[in-house]
mmCIF file of C-alpha atoms in Angstrom:
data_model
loop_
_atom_site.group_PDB
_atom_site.id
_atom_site.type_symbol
_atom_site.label_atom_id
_atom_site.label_comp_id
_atom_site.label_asym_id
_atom_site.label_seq_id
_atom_site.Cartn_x
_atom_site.Cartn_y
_atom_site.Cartn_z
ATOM 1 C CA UNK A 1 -2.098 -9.485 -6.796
ATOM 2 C CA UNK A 2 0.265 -8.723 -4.282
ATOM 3 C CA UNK A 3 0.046 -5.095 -4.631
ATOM 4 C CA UNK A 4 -3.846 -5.500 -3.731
ATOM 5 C CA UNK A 5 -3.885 -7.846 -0.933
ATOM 6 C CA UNK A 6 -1.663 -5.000 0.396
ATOM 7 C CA UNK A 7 -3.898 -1.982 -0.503
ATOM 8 C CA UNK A 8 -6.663 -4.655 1.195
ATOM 9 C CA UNK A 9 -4.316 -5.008 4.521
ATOM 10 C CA UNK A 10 -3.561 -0.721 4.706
ATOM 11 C CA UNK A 11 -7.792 -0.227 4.286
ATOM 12 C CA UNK A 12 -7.780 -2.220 7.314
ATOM 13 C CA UNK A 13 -5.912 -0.591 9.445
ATOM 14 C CA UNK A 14 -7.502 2.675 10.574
ATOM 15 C CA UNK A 15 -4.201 4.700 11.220
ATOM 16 C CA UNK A 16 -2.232 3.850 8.168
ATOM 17 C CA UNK A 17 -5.787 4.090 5.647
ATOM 18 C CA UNK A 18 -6.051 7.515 6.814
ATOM 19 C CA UNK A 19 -2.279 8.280 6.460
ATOM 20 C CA UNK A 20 -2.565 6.727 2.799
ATOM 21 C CA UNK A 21 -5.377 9.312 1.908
ATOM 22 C CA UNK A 22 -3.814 12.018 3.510
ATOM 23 C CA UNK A 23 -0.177 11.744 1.500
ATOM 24 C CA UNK A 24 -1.865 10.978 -1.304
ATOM 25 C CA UNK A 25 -4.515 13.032 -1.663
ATOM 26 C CA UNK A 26 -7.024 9.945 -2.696
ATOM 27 C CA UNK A 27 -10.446 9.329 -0.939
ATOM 28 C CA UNK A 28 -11.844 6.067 0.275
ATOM 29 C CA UNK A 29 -14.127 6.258 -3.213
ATOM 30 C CA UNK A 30 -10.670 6.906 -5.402
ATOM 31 C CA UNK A 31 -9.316 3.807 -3.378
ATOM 32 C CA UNK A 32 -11.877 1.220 -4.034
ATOM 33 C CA UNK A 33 -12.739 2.764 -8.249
ATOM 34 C CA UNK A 34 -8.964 2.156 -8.357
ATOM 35 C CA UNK A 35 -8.407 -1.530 -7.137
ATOM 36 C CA UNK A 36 -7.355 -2.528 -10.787
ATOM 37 C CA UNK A 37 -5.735 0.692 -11.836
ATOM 38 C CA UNK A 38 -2.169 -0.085 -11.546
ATOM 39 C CA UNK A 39 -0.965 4.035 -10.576
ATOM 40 C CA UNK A 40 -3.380 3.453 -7.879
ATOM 41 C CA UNK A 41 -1.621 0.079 -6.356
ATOM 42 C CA UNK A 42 1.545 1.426 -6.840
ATOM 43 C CA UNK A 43 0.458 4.359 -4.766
ATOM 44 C CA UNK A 44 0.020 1.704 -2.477
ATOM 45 C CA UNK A 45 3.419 0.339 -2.627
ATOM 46 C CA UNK A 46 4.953 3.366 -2.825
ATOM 47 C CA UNK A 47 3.568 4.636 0.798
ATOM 48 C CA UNK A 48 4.302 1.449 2.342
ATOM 49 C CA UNK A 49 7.776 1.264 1.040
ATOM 50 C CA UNK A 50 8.112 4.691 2.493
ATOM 51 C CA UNK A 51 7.631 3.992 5.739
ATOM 52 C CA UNK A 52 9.778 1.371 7.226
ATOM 53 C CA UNK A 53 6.734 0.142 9.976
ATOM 54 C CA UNK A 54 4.646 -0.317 7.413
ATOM 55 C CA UNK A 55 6.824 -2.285 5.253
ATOM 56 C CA UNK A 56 7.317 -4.405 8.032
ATOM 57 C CA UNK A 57 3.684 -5.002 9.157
ATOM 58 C CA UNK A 58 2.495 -5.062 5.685
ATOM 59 C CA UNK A 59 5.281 -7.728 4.751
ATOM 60 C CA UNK A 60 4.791 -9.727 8.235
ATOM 61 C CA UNK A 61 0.720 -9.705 7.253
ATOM 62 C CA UNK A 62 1.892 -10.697 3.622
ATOM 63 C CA UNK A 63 4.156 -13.367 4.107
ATOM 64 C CA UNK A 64 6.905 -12.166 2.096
ATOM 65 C CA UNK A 65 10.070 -10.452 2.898
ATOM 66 C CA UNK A 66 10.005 -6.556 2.947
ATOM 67 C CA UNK A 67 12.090 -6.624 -0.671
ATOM 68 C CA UNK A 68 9.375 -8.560 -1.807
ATOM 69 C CA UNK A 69 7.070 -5.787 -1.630
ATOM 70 C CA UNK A 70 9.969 -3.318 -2.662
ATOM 71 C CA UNK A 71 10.735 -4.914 -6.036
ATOM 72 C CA UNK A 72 6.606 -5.223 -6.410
ATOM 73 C CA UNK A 73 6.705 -1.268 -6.425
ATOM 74 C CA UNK A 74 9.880 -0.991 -8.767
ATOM 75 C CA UNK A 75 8.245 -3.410 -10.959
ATOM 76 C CA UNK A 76 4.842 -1.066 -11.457
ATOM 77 C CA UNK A 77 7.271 1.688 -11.559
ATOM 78 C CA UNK A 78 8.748 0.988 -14.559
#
């Protein structure tokens, strides 16, 4: 769940949506087809955990702690 509400907060956000697709290569169509796929959420995690600004803001719009979020991408990870 957590990993969705932030894919929901980085489609929101024109800048880092269009960053998302172009690292990863996945269109807006890809994005929504893969709200329940759990590569495609950890995608999510991933990019936001790679970027320390959008940790923050994604965390800050979250309520939760930046780890939070980090251990939420180890966890699909594994």
């Amino acid at each position: 769940m957590l990993a969705l509400s932030a894919l929901v907060g980085v489609l929101g956000d024109e800048d880092r949506r269009q960053r998302l697709m172009d690292l990863t290569g996945m269109a807006p169509d890809e994005l929504r087809a893969g709200l329940g796929d759990p590569a495609v959420l950890c995608a999510v995690l991933d990019f936001l955990c790679a970027h320390e600004p959008d940790l923050i803001a994604a965390s800050d719009a979250l309520g939760v702690e930046p780890q939070v979020l980090a251990a939420a991408s180890e966890r699909l990870n594994s």
